[in-house]
Coordinates of C-alpha atoms in Angstrom, one line a residue:
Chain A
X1 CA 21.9 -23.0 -3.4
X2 CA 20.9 -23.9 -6.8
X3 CA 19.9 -21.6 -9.4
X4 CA 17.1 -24.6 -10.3
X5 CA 14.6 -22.8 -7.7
X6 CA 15.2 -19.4 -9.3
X7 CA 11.9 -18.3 -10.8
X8 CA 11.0 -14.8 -12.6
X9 CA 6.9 -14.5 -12.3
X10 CA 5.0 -11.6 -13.2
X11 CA 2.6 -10.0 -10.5
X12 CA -0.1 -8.6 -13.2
X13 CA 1.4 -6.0 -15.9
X14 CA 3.2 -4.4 -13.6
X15 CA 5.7 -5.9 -11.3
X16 CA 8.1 -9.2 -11.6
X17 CA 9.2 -11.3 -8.6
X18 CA 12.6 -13.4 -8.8
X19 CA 12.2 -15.8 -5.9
X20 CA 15.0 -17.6 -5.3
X21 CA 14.1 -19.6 -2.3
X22 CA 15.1 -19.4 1.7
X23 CA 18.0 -19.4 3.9
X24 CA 20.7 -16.6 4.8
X25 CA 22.8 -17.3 1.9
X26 CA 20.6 -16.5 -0.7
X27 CA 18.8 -13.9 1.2
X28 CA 23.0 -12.2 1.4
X29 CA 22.8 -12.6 -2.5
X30 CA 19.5 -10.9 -3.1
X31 CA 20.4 -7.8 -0.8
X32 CA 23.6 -7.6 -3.4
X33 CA 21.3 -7.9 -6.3
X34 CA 18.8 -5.5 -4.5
X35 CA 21.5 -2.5 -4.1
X36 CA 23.1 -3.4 -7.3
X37 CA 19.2 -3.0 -9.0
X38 CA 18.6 0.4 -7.1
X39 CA 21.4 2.1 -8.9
X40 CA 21.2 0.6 -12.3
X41 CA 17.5 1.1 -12.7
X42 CA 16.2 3.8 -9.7
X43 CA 12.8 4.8 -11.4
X44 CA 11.8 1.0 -10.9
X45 CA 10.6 0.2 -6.8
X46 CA 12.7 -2.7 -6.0
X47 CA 11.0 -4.5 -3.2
X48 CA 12.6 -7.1 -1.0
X49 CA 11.0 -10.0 0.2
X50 CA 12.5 -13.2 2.5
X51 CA 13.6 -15.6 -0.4
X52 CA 12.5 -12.9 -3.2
X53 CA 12.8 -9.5 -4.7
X54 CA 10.6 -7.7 -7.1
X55 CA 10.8 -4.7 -9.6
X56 CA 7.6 -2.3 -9.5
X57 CA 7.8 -0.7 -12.9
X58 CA 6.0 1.3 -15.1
X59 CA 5.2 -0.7 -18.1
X60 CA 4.2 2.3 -20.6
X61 CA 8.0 3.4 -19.8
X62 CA 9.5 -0.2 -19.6
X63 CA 9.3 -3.1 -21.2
X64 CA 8.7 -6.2 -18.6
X65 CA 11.8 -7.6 -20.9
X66 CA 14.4 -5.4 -19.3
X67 CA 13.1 -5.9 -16.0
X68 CA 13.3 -9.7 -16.3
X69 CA 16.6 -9.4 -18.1
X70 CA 17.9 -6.6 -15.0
X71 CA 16.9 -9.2 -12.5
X72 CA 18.2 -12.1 -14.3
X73 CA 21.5 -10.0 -14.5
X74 CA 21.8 -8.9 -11.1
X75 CA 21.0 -12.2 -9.6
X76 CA 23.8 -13.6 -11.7
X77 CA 26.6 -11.4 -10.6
X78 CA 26.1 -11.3 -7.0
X79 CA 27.0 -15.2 -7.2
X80 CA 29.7 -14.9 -4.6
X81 CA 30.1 -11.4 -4.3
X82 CA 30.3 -10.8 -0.2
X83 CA 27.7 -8.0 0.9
X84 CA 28.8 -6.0 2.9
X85 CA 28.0 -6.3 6.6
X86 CA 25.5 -3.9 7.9
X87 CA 25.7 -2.0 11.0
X88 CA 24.8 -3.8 14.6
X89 CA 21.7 -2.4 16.5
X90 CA 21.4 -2.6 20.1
X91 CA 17.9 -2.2 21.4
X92 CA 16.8 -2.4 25.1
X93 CA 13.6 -4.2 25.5
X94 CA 11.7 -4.2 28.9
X95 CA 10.8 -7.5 28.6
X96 CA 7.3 -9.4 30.8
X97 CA 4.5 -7.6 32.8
X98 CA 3.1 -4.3 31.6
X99 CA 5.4 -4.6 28.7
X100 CA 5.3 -7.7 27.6
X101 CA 2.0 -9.0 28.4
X102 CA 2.4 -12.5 26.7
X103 CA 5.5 -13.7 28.2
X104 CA 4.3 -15.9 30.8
X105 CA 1.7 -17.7 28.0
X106 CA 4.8 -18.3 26.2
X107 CA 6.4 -19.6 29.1
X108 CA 4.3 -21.7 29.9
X109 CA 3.7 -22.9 26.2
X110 CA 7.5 -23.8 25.8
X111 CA 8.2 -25.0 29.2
X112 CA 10.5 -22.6 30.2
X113 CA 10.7 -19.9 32.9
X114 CA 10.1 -16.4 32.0
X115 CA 13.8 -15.4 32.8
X116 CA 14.8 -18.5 30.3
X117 CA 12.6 -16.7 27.6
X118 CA 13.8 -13.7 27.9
X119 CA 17.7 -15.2 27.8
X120 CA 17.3 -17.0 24.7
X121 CA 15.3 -14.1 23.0
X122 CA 18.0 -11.4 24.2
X123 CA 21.2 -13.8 22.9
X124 CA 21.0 -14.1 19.2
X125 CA 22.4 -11.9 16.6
X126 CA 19.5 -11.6 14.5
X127 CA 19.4 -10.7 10.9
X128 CA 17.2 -8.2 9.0
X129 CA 16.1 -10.1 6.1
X130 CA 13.8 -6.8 4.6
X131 CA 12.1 -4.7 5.8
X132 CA 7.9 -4.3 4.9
X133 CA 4.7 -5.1 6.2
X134 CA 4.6 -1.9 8.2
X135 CA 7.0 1.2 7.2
X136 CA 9.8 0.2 9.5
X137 CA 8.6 -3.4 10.4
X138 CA 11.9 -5.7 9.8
X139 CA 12.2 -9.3 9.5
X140 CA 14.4 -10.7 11.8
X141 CA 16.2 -14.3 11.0
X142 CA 17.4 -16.0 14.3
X143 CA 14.7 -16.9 16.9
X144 CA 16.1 -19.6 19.1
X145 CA 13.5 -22.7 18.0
X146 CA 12.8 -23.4 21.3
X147 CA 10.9 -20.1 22.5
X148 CA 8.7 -20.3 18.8
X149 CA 5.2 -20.1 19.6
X150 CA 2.0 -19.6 17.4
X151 CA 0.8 -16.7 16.9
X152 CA -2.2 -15.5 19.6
X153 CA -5.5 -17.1 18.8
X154 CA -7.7 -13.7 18.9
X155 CA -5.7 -10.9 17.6
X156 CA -5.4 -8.0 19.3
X157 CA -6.8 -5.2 18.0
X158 CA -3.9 -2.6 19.4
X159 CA -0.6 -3.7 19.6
X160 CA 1.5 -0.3 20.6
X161 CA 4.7 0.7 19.1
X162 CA 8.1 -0.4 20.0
X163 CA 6.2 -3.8 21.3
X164 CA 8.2 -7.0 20.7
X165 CA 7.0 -9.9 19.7
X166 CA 6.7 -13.7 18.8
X167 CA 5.3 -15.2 15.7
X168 CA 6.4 -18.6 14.7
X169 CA 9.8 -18.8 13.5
X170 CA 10.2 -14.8 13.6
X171 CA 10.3 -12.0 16.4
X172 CA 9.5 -8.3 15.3
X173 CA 9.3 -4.9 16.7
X174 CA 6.0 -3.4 16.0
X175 CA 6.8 0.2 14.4
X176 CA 3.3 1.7 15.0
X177 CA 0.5 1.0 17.3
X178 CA -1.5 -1.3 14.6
X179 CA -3.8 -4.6 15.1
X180 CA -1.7 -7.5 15.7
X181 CA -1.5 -11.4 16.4
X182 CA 2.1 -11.8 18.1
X183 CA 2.9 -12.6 21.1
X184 CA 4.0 -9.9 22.7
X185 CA 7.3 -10.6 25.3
X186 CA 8.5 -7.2 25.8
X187 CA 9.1 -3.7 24.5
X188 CA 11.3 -0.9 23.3
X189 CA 11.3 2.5 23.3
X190 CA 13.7 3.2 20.1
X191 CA 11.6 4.6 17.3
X192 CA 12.1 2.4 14.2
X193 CA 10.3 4.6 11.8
X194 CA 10.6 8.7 12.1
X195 CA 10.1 10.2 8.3
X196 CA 11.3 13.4 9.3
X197 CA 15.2 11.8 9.9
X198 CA 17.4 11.4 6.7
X199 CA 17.3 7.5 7.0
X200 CA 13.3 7.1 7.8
X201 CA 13.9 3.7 8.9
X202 CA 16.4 2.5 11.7
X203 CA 17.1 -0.8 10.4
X204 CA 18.2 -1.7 6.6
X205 CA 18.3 -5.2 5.2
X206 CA 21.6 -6.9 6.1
X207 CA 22.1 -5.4 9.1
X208 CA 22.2 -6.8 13.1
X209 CA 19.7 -7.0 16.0
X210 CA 20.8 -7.6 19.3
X211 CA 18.1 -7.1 22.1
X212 CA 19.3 -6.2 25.1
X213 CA 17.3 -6.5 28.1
X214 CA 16.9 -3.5 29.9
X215 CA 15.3 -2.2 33.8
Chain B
X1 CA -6.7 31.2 0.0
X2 CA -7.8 28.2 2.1
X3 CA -11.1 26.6 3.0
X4 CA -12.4 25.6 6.1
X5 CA -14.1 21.8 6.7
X6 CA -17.6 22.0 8.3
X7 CA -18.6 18.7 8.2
X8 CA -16.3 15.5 7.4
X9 CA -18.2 12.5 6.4
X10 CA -17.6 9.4 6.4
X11 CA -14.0 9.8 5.8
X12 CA -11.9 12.6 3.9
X13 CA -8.3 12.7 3.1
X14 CA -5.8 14.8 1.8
X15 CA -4.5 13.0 -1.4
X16 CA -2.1 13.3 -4.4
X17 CA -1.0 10.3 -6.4
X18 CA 0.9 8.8 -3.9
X19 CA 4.4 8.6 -2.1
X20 CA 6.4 5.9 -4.9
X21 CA 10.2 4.9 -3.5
X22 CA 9.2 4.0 -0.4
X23 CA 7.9 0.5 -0.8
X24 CA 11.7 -0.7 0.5
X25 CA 11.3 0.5 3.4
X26 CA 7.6 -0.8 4.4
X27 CA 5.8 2.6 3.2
X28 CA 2.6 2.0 1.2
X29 CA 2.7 3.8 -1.9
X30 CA -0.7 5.1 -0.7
X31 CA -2.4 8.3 -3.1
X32 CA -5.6 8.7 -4.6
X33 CA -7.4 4.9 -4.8
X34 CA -8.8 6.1 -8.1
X35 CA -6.2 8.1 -9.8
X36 CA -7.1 9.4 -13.1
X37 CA -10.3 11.0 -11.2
X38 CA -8.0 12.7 -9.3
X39 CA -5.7 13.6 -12.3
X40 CA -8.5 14.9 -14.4
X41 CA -10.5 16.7 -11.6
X42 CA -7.0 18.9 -11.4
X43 CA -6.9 19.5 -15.0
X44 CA -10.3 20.6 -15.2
X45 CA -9.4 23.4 -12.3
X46 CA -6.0 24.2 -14.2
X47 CA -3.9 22.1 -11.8
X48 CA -0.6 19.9 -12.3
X49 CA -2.2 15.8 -12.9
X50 CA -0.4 15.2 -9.2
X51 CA -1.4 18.3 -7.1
X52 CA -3.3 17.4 -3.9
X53 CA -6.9 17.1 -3.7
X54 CA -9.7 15.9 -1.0
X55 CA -10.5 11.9 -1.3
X56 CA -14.2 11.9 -0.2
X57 CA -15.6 8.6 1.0
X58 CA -19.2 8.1 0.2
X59 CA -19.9 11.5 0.7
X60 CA -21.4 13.7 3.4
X61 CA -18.7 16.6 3.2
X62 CA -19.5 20.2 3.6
X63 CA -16.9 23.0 3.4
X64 CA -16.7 26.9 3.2
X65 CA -14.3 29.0 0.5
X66 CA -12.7 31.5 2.2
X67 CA -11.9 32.9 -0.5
X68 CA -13.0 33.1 -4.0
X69 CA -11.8 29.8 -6.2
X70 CA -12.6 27.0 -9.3
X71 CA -13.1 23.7 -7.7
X72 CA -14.4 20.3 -9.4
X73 CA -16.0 17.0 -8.4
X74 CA -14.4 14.0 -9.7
X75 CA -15.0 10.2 -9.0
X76 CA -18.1 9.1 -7.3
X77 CA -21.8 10.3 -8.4
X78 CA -21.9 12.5 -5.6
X79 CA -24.7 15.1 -5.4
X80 CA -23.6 18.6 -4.5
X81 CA -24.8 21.8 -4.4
X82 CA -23.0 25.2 -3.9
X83 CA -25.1 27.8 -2.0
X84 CA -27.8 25.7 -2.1
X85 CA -27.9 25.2 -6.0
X86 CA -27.3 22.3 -7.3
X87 CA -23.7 21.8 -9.6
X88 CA -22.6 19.0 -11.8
X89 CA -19.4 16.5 -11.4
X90 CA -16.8 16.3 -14.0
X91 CA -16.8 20.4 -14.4
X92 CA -14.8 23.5 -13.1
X93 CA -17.3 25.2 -11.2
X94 CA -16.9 29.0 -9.2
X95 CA -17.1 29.6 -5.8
X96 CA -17.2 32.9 -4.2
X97 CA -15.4 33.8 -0.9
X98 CA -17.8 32.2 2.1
X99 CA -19.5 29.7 -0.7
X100 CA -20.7 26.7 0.9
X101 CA -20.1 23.4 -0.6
X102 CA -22.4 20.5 0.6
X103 CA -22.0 16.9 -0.5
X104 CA -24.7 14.6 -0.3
X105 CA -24.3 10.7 -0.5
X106 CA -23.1 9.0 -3.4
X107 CA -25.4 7.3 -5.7
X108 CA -23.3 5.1 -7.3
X109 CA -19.4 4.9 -6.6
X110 CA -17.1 5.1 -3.2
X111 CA -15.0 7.9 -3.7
X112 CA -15.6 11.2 -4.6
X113 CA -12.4 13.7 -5.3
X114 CA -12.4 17.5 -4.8
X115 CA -9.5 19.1 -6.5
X116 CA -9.3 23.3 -6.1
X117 CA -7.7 25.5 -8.1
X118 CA -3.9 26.2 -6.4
X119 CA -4.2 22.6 -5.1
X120 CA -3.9 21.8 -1.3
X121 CA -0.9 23.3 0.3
X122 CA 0.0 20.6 3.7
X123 CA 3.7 20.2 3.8
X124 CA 4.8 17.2 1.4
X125 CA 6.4 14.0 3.7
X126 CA 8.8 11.5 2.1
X127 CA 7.5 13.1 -1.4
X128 CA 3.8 13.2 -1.1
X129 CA 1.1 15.1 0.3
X130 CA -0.8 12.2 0.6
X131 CA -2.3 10.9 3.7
X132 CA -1.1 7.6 4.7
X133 CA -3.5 7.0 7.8
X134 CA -1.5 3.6 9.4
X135 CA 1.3 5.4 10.0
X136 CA 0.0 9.0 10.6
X137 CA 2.3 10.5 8.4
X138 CA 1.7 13.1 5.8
X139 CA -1.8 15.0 4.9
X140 CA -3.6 16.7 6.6
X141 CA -1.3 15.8 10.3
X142 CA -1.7 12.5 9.3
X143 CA -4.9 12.0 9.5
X144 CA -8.7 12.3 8.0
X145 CA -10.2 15.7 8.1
X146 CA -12.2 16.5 11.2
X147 CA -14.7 19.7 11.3
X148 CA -13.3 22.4 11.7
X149 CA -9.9 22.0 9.9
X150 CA -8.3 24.4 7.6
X151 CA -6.5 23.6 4.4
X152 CA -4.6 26.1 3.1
X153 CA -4.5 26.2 -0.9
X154 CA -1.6 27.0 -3.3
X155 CA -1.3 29.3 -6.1
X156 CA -3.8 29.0 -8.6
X157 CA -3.2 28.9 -12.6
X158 CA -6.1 30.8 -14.3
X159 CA -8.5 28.4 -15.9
X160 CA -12.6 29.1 -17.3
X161 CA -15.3 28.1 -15.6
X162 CA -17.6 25.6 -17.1
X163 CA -15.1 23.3 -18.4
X164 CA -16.3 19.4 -18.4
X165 CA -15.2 15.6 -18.9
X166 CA -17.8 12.9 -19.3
X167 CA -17.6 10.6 -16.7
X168 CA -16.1 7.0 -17.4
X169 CA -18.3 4.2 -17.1
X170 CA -17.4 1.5 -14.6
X171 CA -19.5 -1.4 -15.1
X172 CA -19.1 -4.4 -12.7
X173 CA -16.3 -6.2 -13.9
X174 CA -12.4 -5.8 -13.0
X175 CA -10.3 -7.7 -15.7
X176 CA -7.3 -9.7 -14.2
X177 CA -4.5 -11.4 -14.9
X178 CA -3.2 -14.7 -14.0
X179 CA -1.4 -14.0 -10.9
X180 CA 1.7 -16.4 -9.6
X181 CA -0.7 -19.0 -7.4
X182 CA -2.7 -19.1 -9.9
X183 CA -2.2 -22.8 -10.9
X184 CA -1.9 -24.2 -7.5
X185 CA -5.5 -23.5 -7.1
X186 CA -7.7 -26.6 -8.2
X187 CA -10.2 -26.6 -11.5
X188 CA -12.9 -26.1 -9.3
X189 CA -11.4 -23.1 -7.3
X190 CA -10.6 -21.0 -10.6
X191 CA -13.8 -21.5 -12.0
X192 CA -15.7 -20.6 -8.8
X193 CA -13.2 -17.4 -8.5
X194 CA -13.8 -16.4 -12.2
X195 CA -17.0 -17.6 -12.2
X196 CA -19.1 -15.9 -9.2
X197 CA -20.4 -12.9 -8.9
X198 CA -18.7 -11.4 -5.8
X199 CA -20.3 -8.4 -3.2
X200 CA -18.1 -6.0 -1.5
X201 CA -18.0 -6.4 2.2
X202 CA -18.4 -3.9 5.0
X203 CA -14.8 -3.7 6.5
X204 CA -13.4 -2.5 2.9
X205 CA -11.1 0.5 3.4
X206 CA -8.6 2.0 1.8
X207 CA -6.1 -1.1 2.0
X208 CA -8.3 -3.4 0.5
X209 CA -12.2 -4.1 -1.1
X210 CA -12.9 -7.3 1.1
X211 CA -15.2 -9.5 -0.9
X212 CA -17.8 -11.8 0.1
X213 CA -18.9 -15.2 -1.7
X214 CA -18.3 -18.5 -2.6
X215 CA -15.9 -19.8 0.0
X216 CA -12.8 -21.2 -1.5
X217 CA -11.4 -24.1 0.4
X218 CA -7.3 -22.7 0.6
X219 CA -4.7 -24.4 1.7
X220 CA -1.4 -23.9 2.9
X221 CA -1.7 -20.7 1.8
X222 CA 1.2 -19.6 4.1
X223 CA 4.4 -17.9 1.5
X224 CA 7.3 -16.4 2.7
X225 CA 6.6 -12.7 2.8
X226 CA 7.2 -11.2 -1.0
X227 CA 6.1 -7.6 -1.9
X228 CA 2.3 -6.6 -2.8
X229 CA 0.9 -4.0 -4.5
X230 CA -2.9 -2.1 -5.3
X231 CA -4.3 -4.8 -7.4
X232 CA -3.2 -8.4 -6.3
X233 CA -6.0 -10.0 -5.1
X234 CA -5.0 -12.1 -2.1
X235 CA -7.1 -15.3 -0.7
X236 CA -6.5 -15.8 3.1
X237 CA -7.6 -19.2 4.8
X238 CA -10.7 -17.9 5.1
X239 CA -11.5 -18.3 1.1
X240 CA -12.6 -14.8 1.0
X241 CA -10.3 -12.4 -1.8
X242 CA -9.4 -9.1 -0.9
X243 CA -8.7 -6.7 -4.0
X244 CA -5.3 -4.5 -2.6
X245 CA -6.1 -0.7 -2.8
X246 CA -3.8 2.3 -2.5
X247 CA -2.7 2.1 1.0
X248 CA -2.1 -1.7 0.8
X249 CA 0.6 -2.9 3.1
X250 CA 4.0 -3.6 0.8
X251 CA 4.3 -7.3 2.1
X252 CA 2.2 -10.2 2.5
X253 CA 2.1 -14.2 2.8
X254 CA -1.0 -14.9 1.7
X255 CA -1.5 -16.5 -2.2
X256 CA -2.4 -14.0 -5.2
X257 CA -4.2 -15.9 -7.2
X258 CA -5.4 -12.8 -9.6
X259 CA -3.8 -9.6 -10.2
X260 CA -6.4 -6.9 -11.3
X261 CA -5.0 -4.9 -14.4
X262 CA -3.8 -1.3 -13.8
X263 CA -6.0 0.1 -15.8
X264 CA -8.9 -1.3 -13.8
X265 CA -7.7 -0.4 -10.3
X266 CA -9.8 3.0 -10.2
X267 CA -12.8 0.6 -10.8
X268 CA -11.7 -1.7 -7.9
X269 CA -11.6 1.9 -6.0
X270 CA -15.3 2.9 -7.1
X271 CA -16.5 -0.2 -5.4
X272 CA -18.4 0.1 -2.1
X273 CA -20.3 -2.0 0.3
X274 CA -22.9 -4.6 -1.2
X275 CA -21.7 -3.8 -4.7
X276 CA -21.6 -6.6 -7.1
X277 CA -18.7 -7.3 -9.2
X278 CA -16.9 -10.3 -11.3
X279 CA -13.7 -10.9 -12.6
X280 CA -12.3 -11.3 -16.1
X281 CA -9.4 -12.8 -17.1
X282 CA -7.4 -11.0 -20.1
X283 CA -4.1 -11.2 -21.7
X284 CA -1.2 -9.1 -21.0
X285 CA -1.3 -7.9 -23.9
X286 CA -4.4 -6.4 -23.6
X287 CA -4.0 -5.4 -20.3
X288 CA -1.5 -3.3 -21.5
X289 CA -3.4 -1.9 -24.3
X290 CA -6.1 -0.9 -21.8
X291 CA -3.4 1.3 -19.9
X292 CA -2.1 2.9 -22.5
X293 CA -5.7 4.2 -23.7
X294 CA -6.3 5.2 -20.2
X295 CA -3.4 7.3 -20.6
X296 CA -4.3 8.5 -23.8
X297 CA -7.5 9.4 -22.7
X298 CA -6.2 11.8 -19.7
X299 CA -3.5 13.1 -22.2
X300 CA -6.4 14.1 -25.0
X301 CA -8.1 15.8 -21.9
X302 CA -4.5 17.4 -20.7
X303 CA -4.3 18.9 -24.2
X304 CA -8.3 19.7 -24.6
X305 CA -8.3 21.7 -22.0
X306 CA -4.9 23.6 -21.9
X307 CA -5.9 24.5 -25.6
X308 CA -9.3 26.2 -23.9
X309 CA -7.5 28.5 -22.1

């Protein structure tokens, strides 16, 4: 892609947001950028975002300056340099009925059977573009176009952990029972999120989804 | 040393300021909503800026000392008594062991803070004591106080009684900056968002200060998830801002017209229910200015009172 898109905006006094636009390659370069800024400037909270990154600084301790000029910097250099492949992440999903309460509206929505849902949901590699919205939540890149589907009219206002879900162009494991508006095809019972373990989170940016269907 | 909850409220929390790092991996930074209340209240009991107090929503806590301690009442105009007498906010006051502490309902604020002297003792999680409620982690087992809980305090610092801040004033306005959908709104739609006086809505919580008004006709206001943070003010379809608190979620898609300035955030805090409140646009600059006499004004108070002692 071209660096034309690149913007730096500041988000009030104190954060700055390089966005960069969307698509796998440029989401490969900002995870470069993203580790690269973590070591070079680790009292800043560098946040990643599909298409975008931001620094969370303190501005009495650092000039907005340094941030733009780290960002500037980092996004330069990881111009072609490969990222390192994460890890691949098997999870079994009990996909449909108790579990998955929303797969047959979603068959029915895309024209497919239930067992055709759950094929083309269970075959992609799917790539964690960040992680956010929830502490463990990751956005996966890779739905299969034709099992995209809206998200539910009327939220619900539970959604339990470990359910998986369908939201436009994006599935997602929810980490923690929370209100939610996917569709829900299935779930899992591996724990995404545990603050007591030495890696909190299960999945990092960069690394690889597969959902396996289980029993 | 510990103290026992008799009564909750509304809602209580365990809080310090807050659990930074964490935003990678989808953990709010969370922490007092109104920070330097909570930064002074522990000064004024001989406490480190960051130790962990009580956040006290609207009021209607009671609790017993165990044991003999200084405590003060930050934040919201709460009225209190100890025993039955009445005691001031913004001053270290003494209780004696089996002291009763009763809050009333705030008169003019959201949050009230209780910092005691030794500071609350739960078990720090990913670098806080603070509660962060979504996720159940940290505090108090994750969760508000209920009656009957007991919070066990830390060592306390020697401090005098009697010592006391003047409250700061909070007014109605937050002052904001520009944020980065700021010009795709139309002429119209920044005027009406600067211009209106907005009211606080019922389903505020510690995530956000939901405000009702004017609705603004948005559209496609649908962006690829970026991070947010306590301050962006966010305008869903439904035209209606939200003003991000402590415990707001790291990402979003919605469009951030404003950002309220750091300084201000402890006044976005303070706001509750049916209060009215505008925005103000200022310059960096000045929003910058305004933080840095914030912090001078908790520093002067940092050295003010350690010189008492």
């Amino acid at each position: 892609m071209s660096d034309a898109q690149l913007t730096i905006q500041p988000v009030g006094e104190t954060a700055l947001t390089l966005s960069a636009g969307e698509g796998l390659a440029t989401q490969r370069r900002l995870w470069a950028a993203w580790h690269a800024l973590r070591q070079r400037l680790p009292e800043v909270e560098w946040i990643l975002g599909v298409g975008n990154l931001t620094g969370h600084y303190d501005p009495l301790a650092t000039p907005a300056r340094l941030i733009e000029k780290a960002l500037e910097g980092a996004w330069t250099h990881s111009a072609g340099s490969e990222f390192e492949q994460g890890r691949t992440i098997e999870i079994p999903v009990r996909y449909g009925g108790e579990h998955g309460p929303d797969l047959a509206p979603v068959a029915e929505q895309t024209g497919l059977t239930e067992d055709e849902v759950i094929a083309l949901h269970a075959k992609p590699d799917y790539v964690v573009y960040c992680l956010g919205f929830l502490p463990g939540f990751a956005y996966l890149g890779g739905l299969d176009a034709r099992i995209s589907v809206p998200r539910r009219a009327t939220p619900r206002l539970r959604v339990p952990a470990g359910a998986v879900g369908i939201a436009g162009n994006q599935t997602g494991i929810y980490p923690l029972a929370s209100p939610g508006g996917w569709q829900l095809i299935g779930r899992t019972d591996t724990p995404l999120f545990d603050p007591y373990r030495e890696t909190p989170g299960l999945l990092a940016p960069g690394d690889t989804v597969r959902f396996v269907a289980a029993a | 040393m510990s103290v026992v909850i008799l009564k909750a409220g509304p809602q209580a929390t365990v809080e310090d300021l807050g659990r930074p790092g964490y935003r990678p991996l989808g953990v709010p930074g969370g922490g007092a909503c109104d920070a330097p209340a909570l930064r002074i209240g522990n000064l004024l009991v001989g406490n480190a800026e960051g130790a962990a107090g009580l956040e006290i929503t609207l009021g209607g806590l009671q609790l017993r000392f165990e044991r003999a301690g200084l405590f003060a009442l930050t934040g919201a105009a709460v009225p209190a008594s100890l025993d039955g007498m009445p005691i001031a906010g913004w001053c270290s006051v003494q209780a004696r062991a089996g002291s009763v502490l009763r809050l009333g309902f705030a008169s003019e604020g959201a949050r009230a803070y209780l910092c005691l002297a030794g500071g609350i003792a739960v078990p720090p999680v990913l670098g806080s004591r603070s509660t962060g409620l979504l996720a159940g982690l940290g505090g108090h087992h994750g969760r508000a106080l209920q009656p009957g809980d007991v919070l066990v305090l830390g060592e306390p610092v020697p401090a005098p009684v009697g010592r006391a801040v003047r409250a700061p004033h909070r007014g109605e306005v937050l002052r904001v900056l520009p944020g980065p959908e700021w010009p795709l709104l139309t002429r119209e739609q920044q005027k009406a968002l600067l211009g209106a006086v907005w009211s606080v809505s019922p389903d505020s919580n510690r995530m956000g200060a939901r405000l009702a008004g004017p609705a603004l006709a948005v559209e496609a206001a649908s962006l690829p998830s970026h991070a947010v943070l306590p301050g962006v003010v966010q305008l869903p379809p439904s035209g209606q801002p939200i003003v991000l608190l402590a415990d707001a979620q790291t990402t979003g898609g919605y469009a951030k017209p404003l950002v309220v300035i750091a300084a201000d955030l402890w006044r976005a805090a303070q706001l509750r229910p049916g209060d009215a409140l505008r925005f103000a646009e200022v310059s960096t600059q000045a929003a910058l200015v305004a933080l840095g006499v914030q912090q001078d004004w908790i520093n002067r108070i940092a050295r003010r009172l350690s010189w008492a002692m």
